[in-house]
Short mmCIF file of C-alpha atoms in Angstrom, two decimals:
data_model
loop_
_atom_site.label_atom_id
_atom_site.label_comp_id
_atom_site.label_asym_id
_atom_site.label_seq_id
_atom_site.Cartn_x
_atom_site.Cartn_y
_atom_site.Cartn_z
CA MET N 20 19.48 -47.34 -8.28
CA ALA N 21 17.76 -46.52 -5.06
CA LYS N 22 19.61 -45.54 -1.94
CA ILE N 23 18.81 -47.96 0.87
CA ILE N 24 18.50 -46.33 4.29
CA VAL N 25 18.00 -48.46 7.41
CA VAL N 26 16.48 -46.90 10.51
CA THR N 27 17.85 -48.88 13.42
CA SER N 28 18.69 -48.63 17.11
CA GLY N 29 19.20 -51.93 18.89
CA LYS N 30 16.95 -50.85 21.73
CA GLY N 31 13.19 -50.95 21.38
CA GLY N 32 10.76 -48.08 21.84
CA VAL N 33 13.17 -45.30 20.98
CA GLY N 34 11.26 -44.07 17.93
CA LYS N 35 12.45 -46.11 14.95
CA THR N 36 9.05 -46.44 13.31
CA THR N 37 8.15 -42.81 13.99
CA THR N 38 11.48 -41.84 12.40
CA SER N 39 11.05 -44.17 9.40
CA ALA N 40 7.60 -42.72 8.75
CA SER N 41 8.72 -39.11 9.03
CA ILE N 42 12.02 -39.41 7.16
CA GLY N 43 10.34 -41.43 4.39
CA THR N 44 7.55 -38.88 4.14
CA GLY N 45 10.07 -36.02 4.13
CA LEU N 46 12.03 -37.61 1.27
CA ALA N 47 8.84 -38.04 -0.75
CA GLN N 48 7.76 -34.45 0.00
CA ARG N 49 10.94 -33.33 -1.72
CA GLY N 50 9.91 -35.15 -4.84
CA HIS N 51 11.87 -38.39 -4.46
CA LYS N 52 10.03 -41.62 -5.03
CA THR N 53 10.27 -43.38 -1.70
CA VAL N 54 9.13 -46.68 -0.21
CA ILE N 55 9.16 -47.48 3.50
CA ILE N 56 9.47 -51.20 4.32
CA ASP N 57 8.35 -52.57 7.67
CA PHE N 58 10.88 -55.26 8.67
CA ASP N 59 9.18 -55.86 12.00
CA VAL N 60 7.46 -59.04 10.84
CA GLY N 61 5.00 -60.25 13.47
CA LEU N 62 4.73 -56.90 15.26
CA ARG N 63 3.88 -54.61 12.42
CA ASN N 64 3.01 -51.04 13.23
CA LEU N 65 4.39 -48.88 10.48
CA ASP N 66 1.00 -49.17 8.77
CA LEU N 67 -0.67 -47.82 11.93
CA ILE N 68 1.64 -44.84 12.17
CA MET N 69 1.16 -44.15 8.47
CA GLY N 70 -2.59 -44.57 8.89
CA CYS N 71 -2.97 -47.21 6.20
CA GLU N 72 -3.68 -50.28 8.33
CA ARG N 73 -7.09 -50.79 6.77
CA ARG N 74 -5.60 -50.89 3.30
CA VAL N 75 -3.19 -53.76 3.94
CA VAL N 76 -4.07 -56.72 1.74
CA TYR N 77 -0.77 -58.38 0.98
CA ASP N 78 2.50 -57.93 2.84
CA PHE N 79 6.30 -58.17 2.60
CA VAL N 80 6.35 -61.92 3.29
CA ASN N 81 3.75 -62.55 0.56
CA VAL N 82 6.01 -60.78 -1.93
CA ILE N 83 9.05 -62.76 -0.81
CA ASN N 84 7.12 -66.01 -1.17
CA GLY N 85 5.81 -65.00 -4.58
CA GLU N 86 2.20 -65.03 -3.38
CA SER N 87 1.71 -61.47 -4.55
CA ASN N 88 3.60 -59.00 -6.70
CA LEU N 89 4.89 -55.60 -5.66
CA LYS N 90 2.22 -53.73 -7.55
CA GLN N 91 -0.51 -55.50 -5.60
CA THR N 92 1.27 -55.15 -2.29
CA LEU N 93 2.64 -51.61 -2.16
CA ILE N 94 0.27 -49.14 -0.50
CA LYS N 95 0.32 -45.66 -1.97
CA ASP N 96 0.11 -42.86 0.58
CA LYS N 97 -2.94 -40.66 0.15
CA ARG N 98 -1.37 -37.47 1.48
CA VAL N 99 2.04 -37.37 -0.15
CA ASP N 100 2.88 -38.15 -3.76
CA ASN N 101 5.78 -40.51 -4.45
CA LEU N 102 5.34 -42.27 -1.11
CA TYR N 103 4.64 -46.01 -0.74
CA ILE N 104 4.48 -48.44 2.16
CA LEU N 105 5.44 -52.10 2.12
CA PRO N 106 3.77 -53.48 5.27
CA ALA N 107 5.00 -56.35 7.42
CA SER N 108 3.09 -59.52 7.99
CA GLN N 109 1.21 -59.84 11.24
CA THR N 110 0.86 -63.59 11.13
CA ARG N 111 4.39 -64.70 10.37
CA ASP N 112 7.66 -64.44 12.23
CA LYS N 113 11.05 -63.06 11.27
CA ASP N 114 12.33 -66.40 9.98
CA ALA N 115 10.08 -65.80 6.98
CA LEU N 116 12.62 -63.22 5.80
CA SER N 117 15.25 -65.01 3.75
CA GLN N 118 18.27 -63.07 2.61
CA GLU N 119 17.70 -64.08 -1.02
CA GLY N 120 14.04 -63.14 -0.76
CA VAL N 121 14.78 -59.72 0.75
CA GLU N 122 17.49 -59.09 -1.85
CA LYS N 123 15.11 -59.94 -4.69
CA VAL N 124 12.47 -57.52 -3.41
CA LEU N 125 15.00 -54.75 -2.80
CA ASP N 126 16.48 -55.22 -6.27
CA GLU N 127 13.06 -54.92 -7.84
CA LEU N 128 12.21 -51.82 -5.80
CA SER N 129 15.59 -50.29 -6.63
CA GLU N 130 14.66 -50.05 -10.30
CA ASP N 131 11.69 -47.85 -9.56
CA PHE N 132 12.45 -45.89 -6.42
CA ASP N 133 14.97 -43.26 -5.35
CA PHE N 134 14.93 -44.17 -1.67
CA ILE N 135 14.15 -47.35 0.22
CA VAL N 136 13.70 -46.79 3.95
CA CYS N 137 13.94 -49.98 6.02
CA ASP N 138 12.23 -49.79 9.39
CA SER N 139 14.24 -52.23 11.53
CA PRO N 140 12.80 -54.23 14.40
CA ALA N 141 14.43 -53.85 17.82
CA GLY N 142 17.19 -56.19 18.92
CA ILE N 143 20.27 -57.43 17.15
CA GLU N 144 18.86 -60.72 15.90
CA ARG N 145 17.91 -61.94 12.49
CA GLY N 146 15.16 -59.40 11.78
CA ALA N 147 17.38 -56.45 12.62
CA GLN N 148 20.35 -57.92 10.76
CA MET N 149 18.21 -58.53 7.68
CA ALA N 150 16.98 -54.92 7.76
CA LEU N 151 20.50 -53.50 7.88
CA TYR N 152 22.28 -56.03 5.64
CA PHE N 153 21.67 -54.25 2.33
CA ALA N 154 21.89 -50.68 3.69
CA ASP N 155 23.92 -47.90 2.11
CA MET N 156 23.19 -45.62 5.02
CA ALA N 157 22.05 -46.14 8.60
CA ILE N 158 20.10 -43.68 10.68
CA VAL N 159 20.80 -44.73 14.25
CA VAL N 160 17.94 -43.63 16.50
CA THR N 161 19.10 -43.04 20.06
CA ASN N 162 17.39 -41.74 23.19
CA PRO N 163 19.61 -39.66 25.44
CA GLU N 164 20.07 -42.34 28.05
CA VAL N 165 22.88 -44.77 28.75
CA SER N 166 21.26 -48.07 27.74
CA SER N 167 20.00 -46.72 24.44
CA VAL N 168 23.42 -45.28 23.62
CA ARG N 169 25.09 -48.57 24.52
CA ASP N 170 22.73 -50.50 22.22
CA SER N 171 23.30 -48.04 19.41
CA ASP N 172 27.03 -48.58 19.76
CA ARG N 173 26.46 -52.31 19.51
CA ILE N 174 24.31 -52.01 16.40
CA LEU N 175 26.95 -49.78 14.78
CA GLY N 176 29.44 -52.59 15.32
CA ILE N 177 27.10 -55.07 13.63
CA LEU N 178 26.46 -52.61 10.81
CA GLN N 179 30.15 -52.28 10.02
CA SER N 180 30.91 -55.98 10.32
CA LYS N 181 27.86 -57.89 9.11
CA SER N 182 26.34 -55.75 6.38
CA ARG N 183 26.83 -56.36 2.68
CA LYS N 184 28.97 -53.24 2.39
CA ALA N 185 31.18 -54.38 5.28
CA GLU N 186 31.62 -57.77 3.64
CA LYS N 187 32.82 -55.98 0.51
CA GLY N 188 35.23 -53.92 2.62
CA GLU N 189 33.15 -50.77 2.23
CA VAL N 190 31.69 -48.52 4.90
CA VAL N 191 28.00 -47.91 5.58
CA GLU N 192 27.24 -44.21 6.11
CA GLU N 193 26.29 -43.59 9.73
CA LYS N 194 23.96 -40.85 10.94
CA LEU N 195 22.90 -40.19 14.50
CA LEU N 196 19.36 -39.12 15.29
CA VAL N 197 18.71 -38.29 18.93
CA THR N 198 15.02 -38.56 19.74
CA ARG N 199 12.91 -37.71 22.82
CA TYR N 200 15.31 -34.94 23.70
CA ASN N 201 14.28 -32.85 26.65
CA PRO N 202 16.66 -29.94 27.39
CA GLU N 203 15.12 -29.37 30.83
CA ARG N 204 15.87 -32.93 31.91
CA VAL N 205 19.36 -32.62 30.47
CA GLU N 206 19.85 -29.51 32.59
CA GLU N 207 18.78 -31.44 35.66
CA GLY N 208 21.20 -34.22 34.84
CA GLU N 209 18.46 -36.78 34.23
CA MET N 210 19.37 -37.16 30.59
CA LEU N 211 22.57 -37.28 28.59
CA SER N 212 23.23 -34.18 26.53
CA VAL N 213 23.56 -34.31 22.75
CA GLU N 214 27.26 -33.62 23.22
CA ASP N 215 27.59 -36.66 25.52
CA VAL N 216 25.86 -38.93 23.02
CA LYS N 217 27.93 -37.57 20.15
CA GLU N 218 31.12 -38.11 22.10
CA ILE N 219 30.29 -41.71 22.99
CA LEU N 220 29.10 -42.76 19.54
CA ALA N 221 31.42 -40.54 17.50
CA ILE N 222 29.23 -40.39 14.41
CA GLU N 223 27.73 -37.50 12.48
CA LEU N 224 24.63 -35.91 14.02
CA LEU N 225 21.69 -35.87 11.61
CA GLY N 226 19.19 -34.32 13.97
CA VAL N 227 17.76 -33.92 17.44
CA ILE N 228 14.03 -34.49 17.84
CA PRO N 229 12.60 -32.84 20.94
CA GLU N 230 10.31 -34.82 23.20
CA SER N 231 6.84 -33.71 22.34
CA GLU N 232 3.22 -34.64 22.73
CA ALA N 233 2.86 -33.95 19.05
CA VAL N 234 4.63 -37.27 18.33
CA LEU N 235 2.14 -39.29 20.35
CA LYS N 236 -0.76 -37.38 18.88
CA ALA N 237 0.49 -37.93 15.34
CA SER N 238 0.96 -41.67 15.96
CA ASN N 239 -2.54 -42.04 17.29
CA GLN N 240 -3.94 -40.18 14.32
CA GLY N 241 -1.97 -42.29 11.87
CA SER N 242 -0.14 -39.34 10.42
CA PRO N 243 3.66 -38.97 10.38
CA VAL N 244 4.70 -36.15 12.72
CA ILE N 245 6.71 -34.45 9.95
CA LEU N 246 3.36 -33.45 8.40
CA ASP N 247 2.57 -31.49 11.57
CA ASP N 248 4.64 -28.45 10.64
CA GLU N 249 3.44 -26.54 13.67
CA SER N 250 5.20 -28.88 16.07
CA ASN N 251 8.86 -28.69 17.05
CA SER N 252 9.24 -32.42 16.39
CA GLY N 253 7.85 -32.03 12.87
CA LYS N 254 10.22 -29.13 12.22
CA ALA N 255 13.17 -31.08 13.60
CA TYR N 256 12.41 -34.01 11.26
CA SER N 257 12.17 -31.62 8.29
CA ASP N 258 15.59 -30.22 9.23
CA ALA N 259 17.00 -33.75 9.42
CA VAL N 260 15.71 -34.59 5.95
CA GLY N 261 17.26 -31.37 4.64
CA ARG N 262 20.61 -32.40 6.14
CA LEU N 263 20.36 -35.73 4.31
CA PHE N 264 20.59 -33.68 1.12
CA GLY N 265 23.64 -31.83 2.39
CA GLU N 266 21.83 -28.68 3.47
CA GLU N 267 23.53 -26.90 6.32
CA ILE N 268 20.84 -26.35 8.88
CA GLU N 269 21.64 -25.37 12.43
CA HIS N 270 20.39 -27.75 15.11
CA ARG N 271 17.53 -26.27 17.10
CA PHE N 272 15.48 -27.16 20.17
CA LEU N 273 18.67 -28.01 22.08
CA GLU N 274 18.20 -25.30 24.71
CA ILE N 275 15.47 -24.78 27.27
CA GLU N 276 12.84 -22.56 25.75
CA LYS N 277 12.96 -19.24 27.52
CA LYS N 278 9.48 -18.23 28.52
CA GLY N 279 8.77 -14.71 27.39
CA PHE N 280 7.71 -11.99 29.81
CA PHE N 281 4.12 -12.24 28.73
CA LYS N 282 4.00 -16.03 29.07
CA ARG N 283 5.49 -15.83 32.54
CA LEU N 284 2.93 -13.24 33.50
CA MET N 285 0.18 -15.54 32.37
CA GLY N 286 1.72 -18.40 34.30
CA ALA N 287 1.84 -20.57 31.20
CA MET Y 287 28.44 -88.63 21.66
CA SER Y 288 29.35 -88.63 17.98
CA VAL Y 289 32.56 -86.70 18.32
CA SER Y 290 35.03 -87.65 21.01
CA GLU Y 291 36.82 -84.73 22.60
CA VAL Y 292 40.42 -84.06 21.72
CA CYS Y 293 42.56 -84.75 24.79
CA PHE Y 294 45.77 -83.09 23.71
CA GLN Y 295 47.71 -81.44 20.98
CA LEU Y 296 51.31 -82.17 20.12
CA LYS Y 297 53.27 -79.07 19.26
CA GLY Y 298 56.84 -78.18 18.44
CA SER Y 299 58.31 -75.58 20.75
CA ASN Y 300 61.56 -73.96 21.79
CA ILE Y 301 62.39 -74.01 25.46
CA THR Y 302 65.05 -71.90 27.04
CA SER Y 303 67.11 -73.84 29.48
CA ILE Y 304 70.31 -73.86 31.43
CA VAL Y 305 73.02 -76.13 30.16
CA LEU Y 306 75.37 -77.74 32.61
CA GLU Y 307 78.50 -78.62 30.73
CA LEU Y 308 80.21 -81.37 32.59
CA LYS Y 309 83.99 -81.51 32.47
CA ASN Y 310 85.20 -83.59 35.30
CA TYR Y 311 83.19 -86.12 37.27
CA PRO Y 312 83.10 -87.76 39.76
CA SER Y 313 84.73 -85.16 41.89
CA SER Y 314 84.52 -84.70 45.61
CA ASP Y 315 84.16 -81.01 45.03
CA PHE Y 316 81.37 -81.13 42.41
CA LEU Y 317 78.44 -80.49 44.70
CA ASN Y 318 80.28 -77.76 46.54
CA GLN Y 319 81.17 -75.93 43.35
CA LEU Y 320 77.70 -76.31 41.95
CA GLN Y 321 76.09 -74.93 45.07
CA ASN Y 322 78.54 -72.07 45.00
CA LYS Y 323 77.60 -71.27 41.44
CA VAL Y 324 73.90 -71.44 42.15
CA SER Y 325 74.20 -69.18 45.15
CA GLN Y 326 75.74 -66.46 42.95
CA ALA Y 327 72.48 -66.02 41.12
CA PRO Y 328 69.84 -67.81 43.15
CA GLN Y 329 66.94 -66.21 41.31
CA LEU Y 330 68.23 -67.22 37.93
CA PHE Y 331 68.78 -70.80 38.97
CA ALA Y 332 65.89 -71.37 41.33
CA ASP Y 333 64.24 -74.67 40.41
CA SER Y 334 65.61 -74.42 36.90
CA ALA Y 335 65.46 -77.27 34.48
CA VAL Y 336 68.92 -78.09 33.20
CA VAL Y 337 70.28 -80.04 30.31
CA ILE Y 338 73.51 -81.86 31.14
CA SER Y 339 75.89 -81.60 28.25
CA LEU Y 340 78.58 -84.27 27.98
CA GLU Y 341 80.30 -82.66 25.05
CA LYS Y 342 83.49 -81.94 26.95
CA PHE Y 343 83.31 -84.94 29.21
CA SER Y 344 85.42 -88.03 28.63
CA PRO Y 345 85.83 -90.09 31.78
CA ASP Y 346 88.43 -92.80 32.28
CA SER Y 347 86.18 -95.08 34.30
CA ALA Y 348 82.49 -95.84 34.69
CA VAL Y 349 80.33 -92.97 35.84
CA ASP Y 350 77.39 -93.01 38.23
CA PHE Y 351 74.99 -90.58 36.60
CA HIS Y 352 72.40 -91.24 39.30
CA ALA Y 353 74.72 -89.59 41.79
CA LEU Y 354 75.24 -86.68 39.42
CA ILE Y 355 71.51 -86.17 39.11
CA SER Y 356 70.93 -86.24 42.84
CA ASP Y 357 73.77 -83.73 43.28
CA CYS Y 358 72.00 -81.45 40.84
CA PHE Y 359 68.76 -81.79 42.76
CA GLU Y 360 70.54 -80.99 45.96
CA ALA Y 361 71.85 -77.78 44.41
CA GLY Y 362 68.29 -76.90 43.38
CA LEU Y 363 68.53 -77.79 39.72
CA HIS Y 364 66.30 -80.22 37.86
CA PRO Y 365 68.05 -82.23 35.15
CA MET Y 366 65.67 -82.95 32.30
CA ALA Y 367 67.96 -84.47 29.68
CA PHE Y 368 71.48 -85.25 28.61
CA ARG Y 369 72.90 -84.09 25.38
CA ALA Y 370 75.95 -84.77 23.25
CA VAL Y 371 76.30 -88.20 24.80
CA ALA Y 372 79.27 -90.21 23.55
CA ASP Y 373 78.47 -93.76 22.45
CA GLU Y 374 80.36 -95.38 25.32
CA LEU Y 375 78.30 -93.41 27.86
CA LEU Y 376 74.93 -94.07 26.23
CA ASP Y 377 74.10 -97.09 28.36
CA ALA Y 378 74.89 -95.34 31.62
CA VAL Y 379 72.76 -92.36 30.57
CA LYS Y 380 69.85 -94.58 29.56
CA GLN Y 381 69.80 -96.12 33.01
CA THR Y 382 68.93 -92.73 34.52
CA GLY Y 383 65.71 -92.66 32.54
CA LEU Y 384 66.46 -89.22 31.11
CA PRO Y 385 66.56 -88.83 27.35
CA ALA Y 386 69.80 -88.35 25.44
CA LEU Y 387 69.42 -85.42 23.09
CA PRO Y 388 71.63 -84.97 20.09
CA GLY Y 389 74.29 -82.39 20.74
CA ALA Y 390 76.72 -82.24 17.88
CA ALA Y 391 74.62 -79.87 15.83
CA ARG Y 392 74.50 -77.40 18.65
CA SER Y 393 78.23 -77.26 19.08
CA ALA Y 394 78.17 -74.47 16.53
CA SER Y 395 76.58 -72.21 19.11
CA VAL Y 396 79.13 -73.00 21.75
CA GLN Y 397 80.88 -69.80 22.61
CA ALA Y 398 83.82 -69.28 24.83
CA PRO Y 399 83.28 -66.38 27.19
CA GLU Y 400 85.98 -64.27 25.57
CA GLU Y 401 84.10 -64.37 22.32
CA ASP Y 402 81.36 -62.14 23.66
CA ASN Y 403 82.07 -59.42 21.14
CA SER Y 404 81.50 -61.65 18.20
CA VAL Y 405 78.04 -62.43 19.49
CA GLN Y 406 77.17 -58.77 19.44
CA ASP Y 407 78.50 -58.35 15.94
CA GLN Y 408 76.47 -61.26 14.82
CA THR Y 409 73.23 -59.83 16.19
CA SER Y 410 73.71 -56.37 14.79
CA ALA Y 411 74.49 -57.83 11.41
CA ALA Y 412 71.33 -59.87 11.54
CA VAL Y 413 69.23 -56.85 12.47
CA GLY Y 414 70.66 -54.95 9.54
CA ASP Y 415 69.38 -57.63 7.23
CA GLY Y 416 65.91 -56.16 7.31
CA GLU Y 417 62.43 -57.68 7.22
CA GLN Y 418 63.08 -60.98 8.85
CA VAL Y 419 65.07 -60.33 11.97
CA GLU Y 420 66.42 -63.43 13.50
CA MET Y 421 68.37 -63.02 16.67
CA SER Y 422 70.33 -65.50 18.60
CA LEU Y 423 71.12 -64.21 22.04
CA GLU Y 424 73.54 -65.95 24.22
CA ALA Y 425 73.64 -64.75 27.76
CA THR Y 426 76.51 -66.28 29.56
CA ALA Y 427 76.19 -66.65 33.27
CA GLU Y 428 79.91 -66.65 33.51
CA VAL Y 429 79.84 -64.85 36.83
CA SER Y 430 83.42 -64.24 37.95
CA GLU Y 431 84.59 -67.46 36.39
CA GLN Y 432 88.20 -66.33 36.61
CA ASP Y 433 87.97 -65.43 40.29
CA LEU Y 434 86.48 -68.75 41.06
CA THR Y 435 89.14 -70.80 39.31
CA ALA Y 436 91.94 -68.61 40.61
CA SER Y 437 90.92 -69.18 44.18
CA GLU Y 438 90.79 -72.93 43.63
CA PRO Y 439 93.84 -74.97 44.52
CA GLU Y 440 95.81 -75.98 41.47
CA ALA Y 441 95.13 -79.64 42.06
CA VAL Y 442 91.35 -79.46 41.72
CA LYS Y 443 91.04 -78.46 38.14
CA THR Y 444 87.36 -79.04 37.86
CA ILE Y 445 85.55 -76.29 36.22
CA ILE Y 446 81.83 -76.33 35.95
CA GLU Y 447 80.71 -74.06 33.26
CA THR Y 448 77.12 -73.06 33.53
CA ARG Y 449 75.67 -71.31 30.59
CA VAL Y 450 72.26 -69.95 29.92
CA GLU Y 451 71.40 -70.16 26.30
CA ILE Y 452 68.54 -68.03 25.23
CA GLN Y 453 67.60 -68.70 21.69
CA GLU Y 454 65.00 -66.24 20.70
CA LYS Y 455 63.60 -66.00 17.24
CA LEU Y 456 62.37 -62.46 16.76
CA VAL Y 457 60.54 -62.43 13.50
CA HIS Y 458 59.21 -58.99 12.72
CA ARG Y 459 55.48 -58.99 12.09
CA PRO Y 460 53.70 -55.84 11.04
CA ALA Y 461 51.26 -54.37 13.53
CA LYS Y 462 47.55 -54.82 13.00
CA ILE Y 463 46.01 -51.43 12.28
CA ILE Y 464 42.33 -50.71 12.85
CA GLU Y 465 41.03 -47.42 11.50
CA ARG Y 466 37.37 -47.60 12.44
CA PRO Y 467 35.79 -47.56 15.89
CA VAL Y 468 35.73 -50.84 17.76
CA ARG Y 469 32.15 -51.00 19.01
CA GLY Y 470 30.55 -52.76 21.96
CA GLY Y 471 30.46 -56.52 21.45
CA GLN Y 472 33.35 -56.50 19.01
CA GLN Y 473 36.71 -58.06 19.70
CA ILE Y 474 39.94 -57.42 17.84
CA TYR Y 475 42.97 -59.62 18.39
CA ALA Y 476 46.41 -58.90 16.98
CA GLU Y 477 48.13 -62.26 16.99
CA GLY Y 478 51.88 -62.20 17.32
CA CYS Y 479 52.12 -58.45 16.82
CA ASP Y 480 51.19 -55.01 18.07
CA LEU Y 481 47.72 -53.56 17.70
CA ILE Y 482 47.17 -49.97 16.64
CA VAL Y 483 43.66 -48.55 16.82
CA LEU Y 484 43.08 -45.12 15.29
CA ALA Y 485 39.48 -44.77 16.47
CA GLN Y 486 37.71 -45.17 19.75
CA VAL Y 487 37.25 -48.46 21.57
CA SER Y 488 33.70 -48.40 22.93
CA GLU Y 489 32.42 -49.72 26.21
CA GLY Y 490 31.88 -53.45 25.90
CA ALA Y 491 34.50 -53.78 23.18
CA GLU Y 492 37.72 -55.69 23.65
CA VAL Y 493 41.10 -55.20 21.98
CA LEU Y 494 43.89 -57.75 22.50
CA ALA Y 495 47.43 -58.13 21.26
CA ASP Y 496 50.34 -60.44 21.84
CA GLY Y 497 52.44 -57.28 21.72
CA ASN Y 498 51.66 -53.67 22.61
CA VAL Y 499 48.29 -51.98 22.26
CA HIS Y 500 48.16 -48.40 20.98
CA ILE Y 501 44.88 -46.51 20.89
CA TYR Y 502 44.90 -43.02 19.42
CA ALA Y 503 41.43 -42.21 20.67
CA PRO Y 504 39.35 -42.78 23.79
CA LEU Y 505 39.66 -46.24 25.32
CA ARG Y 506 36.36 -47.05 27.01
CA GLY Y 507 36.35 -50.82 26.64
CA ARG Y 508 38.93 -53.43 27.58
CA ALA Y 509 42.52 -53.48 26.40
CA LEU Y 510 44.79 -56.46 26.93
CA ALA Y 511 48.45 -56.43 25.91
CA GLY Y 512 50.89 -59.32 26.03
CA VAL Y 513 48.07 -61.84 26.16
CA LYS Y 514 50.48 -64.71 25.62
CA GLY Y 515 52.48 -63.65 28.64
CA ASP Y 516 54.86 -60.98 27.36
CA SER Y 517 55.32 -58.88 30.48
CA ASN Y 518 57.20 -56.23 28.50
CA ALA Y 519 54.11 -55.41 26.48
CA ARG Y 520 52.54 -52.01 27.13
CA ILE Y 521 49.33 -50.15 26.54
CA PHE Y 522 49.19 -46.59 25.25
CA CYS Y 523 46.00 -44.64 24.84
CA GLN Y 524 45.02 -41.09 24.16
CA GLN Y 525 42.13 -40.96 26.59
CA LEU Y 526 41.98 -43.50 29.36
CA GLU Y 527 38.40 -44.42 30.33
CA ALA Y 528 38.88 -48.18 30.20
CA GLU Y 529 36.70 -50.82 31.83
CA LEU Y 530 39.77 -52.97 32.20
CA VAL Y 531 43.43 -52.94 31.25
CA SER Y 532 45.64 -56.00 31.41
CA ILE Y 533 49.25 -56.83 30.65
CA ALA Y 534 50.40 -60.46 30.62
CA GLY Y 535 47.29 -61.44 32.56
CA ILE Y 536 47.67 -58.89 35.34
CA PHE Y 537 44.69 -56.57 35.18
CA ILE Y 538 43.00 -53.69 36.91
CA LEU Y 539 39.46 -52.40 36.61
CA SER Y 540 38.12 -48.93 35.99
CA ASP Y 541 37.57 -48.20 39.71
CA GLU Y 542 41.27 -48.32 40.28
CA LEU Y 543 42.04 -46.37 37.14
CA LYS Y 544 39.86 -43.44 38.05
CA ASP Y 545 42.41 -41.79 40.34
CA LYS Y 546 45.28 -42.32 37.90
CA ALA Y 547 45.38 -40.81 34.43
CA TRP Y 548 41.61 -40.93 33.93
CA LYS Y 549 40.48 -39.27 30.69
CA GLN Y 550 44.08 -38.41 29.91
CA THR Y 551 46.80 -39.70 27.67
CA ALA Y 552 48.17 -42.71 29.44
CA HIS Y 553 50.93 -45.25 29.32
CA ILE Y 554 50.54 -48.53 31.15
CA GLN Y 555 53.30 -51.00 31.83
CA LEU Y 556 54.08 -53.87 34.13
CA LYS Y 557 56.61 -53.27 36.89
CA ASP Y 558 57.24 -55.76 39.66
CA GLU Y 559 54.04 -57.66 38.90
CA ARG Y 560 51.99 -54.49 39.19
CA LEU Y 561 50.49 -52.29 36.54
CA GLU Y 562 51.95 -48.83 36.53
CA ILE Y 563 49.85 -46.11 34.95
CA ALA Y 564 51.44 -42.85 33.97
CA LYS Y 565 50.29 -39.80 32.07
CA ILE Y 566 52.22 -39.20 28.91
CA ASN Y 567 53.99 -35.83 28.69
CA ASP Y 568 53.47 -35.29 32.39
CA LYS Y 569 56.49 -33.39 33.52
#
């Protein structure tokens, strides 16, 4: 039985797809057979971030409608073993996702995979609810600003009331991932601190991803940022994946990087 | 236009009212005595609806109930029905247009003032019974009844006994207990009982109870106690950061809360139509 992880946020543009790509890749790097599903039907971009957009033939909606089978549709990643992508349809809308259809696909994937990562669309409507309905765990992606935190709170409420686990009286595991974190702007009071976000949402902190150009660069190159092990963002995602397996890793990149004497001398 | 809207709902309900037990009428002194009685507790009686009980009334001649009713109005009372009407008086009562309620069954609850102790015994016994607590309170507005009659001349032996009967059914209902955070957009309502929340109430969330609201965590959303009008309901929270707190419909917003027990353990109750916010353990 696979563990189903939904990456969700409520608010758009906070880094859900980036996180899905990196967490999924990180899980596969550790030897677990993983599939990342793009639930953002109509606005697909997981395939772009994973750099497999040219290899999309069939998509999630085709599988649901029985127009293709999983073997034909899943795209195997060329860089990391054990990693597969199930792309969204560009030409359909979110009504094409029926609960029975999604359940059938997830059940079939569950037999083969260890982890199923569901990349949720923004919002709290049908698409987002479908992505989180079957989840065992939710990674809530939040930017350190008030509106993003508020939306995350809202989605947590939906998660614990409208998911399959909630309907059975069980609890979906909740993990907080703060992205686009900039300690300098926190210092200046332009951003909420990790502590603020943790206090408002009151869920376990999985990781803090520092704001970095590496993320943008990785997206444009179609390579998940976790593969860029030189970058702080890549390292932070690796830490987060480690914590998913219960490893105790201290959170880093929370403080302003002190420029060394030499760097200051060079004016860098 | 397929479904026509429902215009009303018929419901059974208990109404607390003042009973005017008539003993002697007509009497030249009736209005005077009634006004006297009302003036002893003007707030209690102000514009009260009264039920006129004829249980202890047996006149020798025909009675003008219209005059009785207008006397009541003049004293500031509003008769709404007669009860325990003897057959021979039924016609006269019907002419007033007010309904004649049955009264015999209620005679069981008739209590002479000196039997006050037995009422207490009765209630404590009922409470001891456990789960289902049923209380029957009888508050007698027998304000200096003796003084009044003593000062009356012997000849005028009219005694108007006014009694407030409060029949309250207190059925114990267990509190609703919520152990997980109440998130933005969620609403929790504890109907007919207290609400206890063991986790935070987020901004944009709403918790309501007919009784008290207890929150053993930060309260950042809205909390409403006594939503059906119980002004004795209270709100307790471990960290007050609420958007709104309300008791029995009287509310205040966060702006006003900020200089009270903000971010502290707080206790909110209604006093003189105003919300009073106090820190808990603030000596």
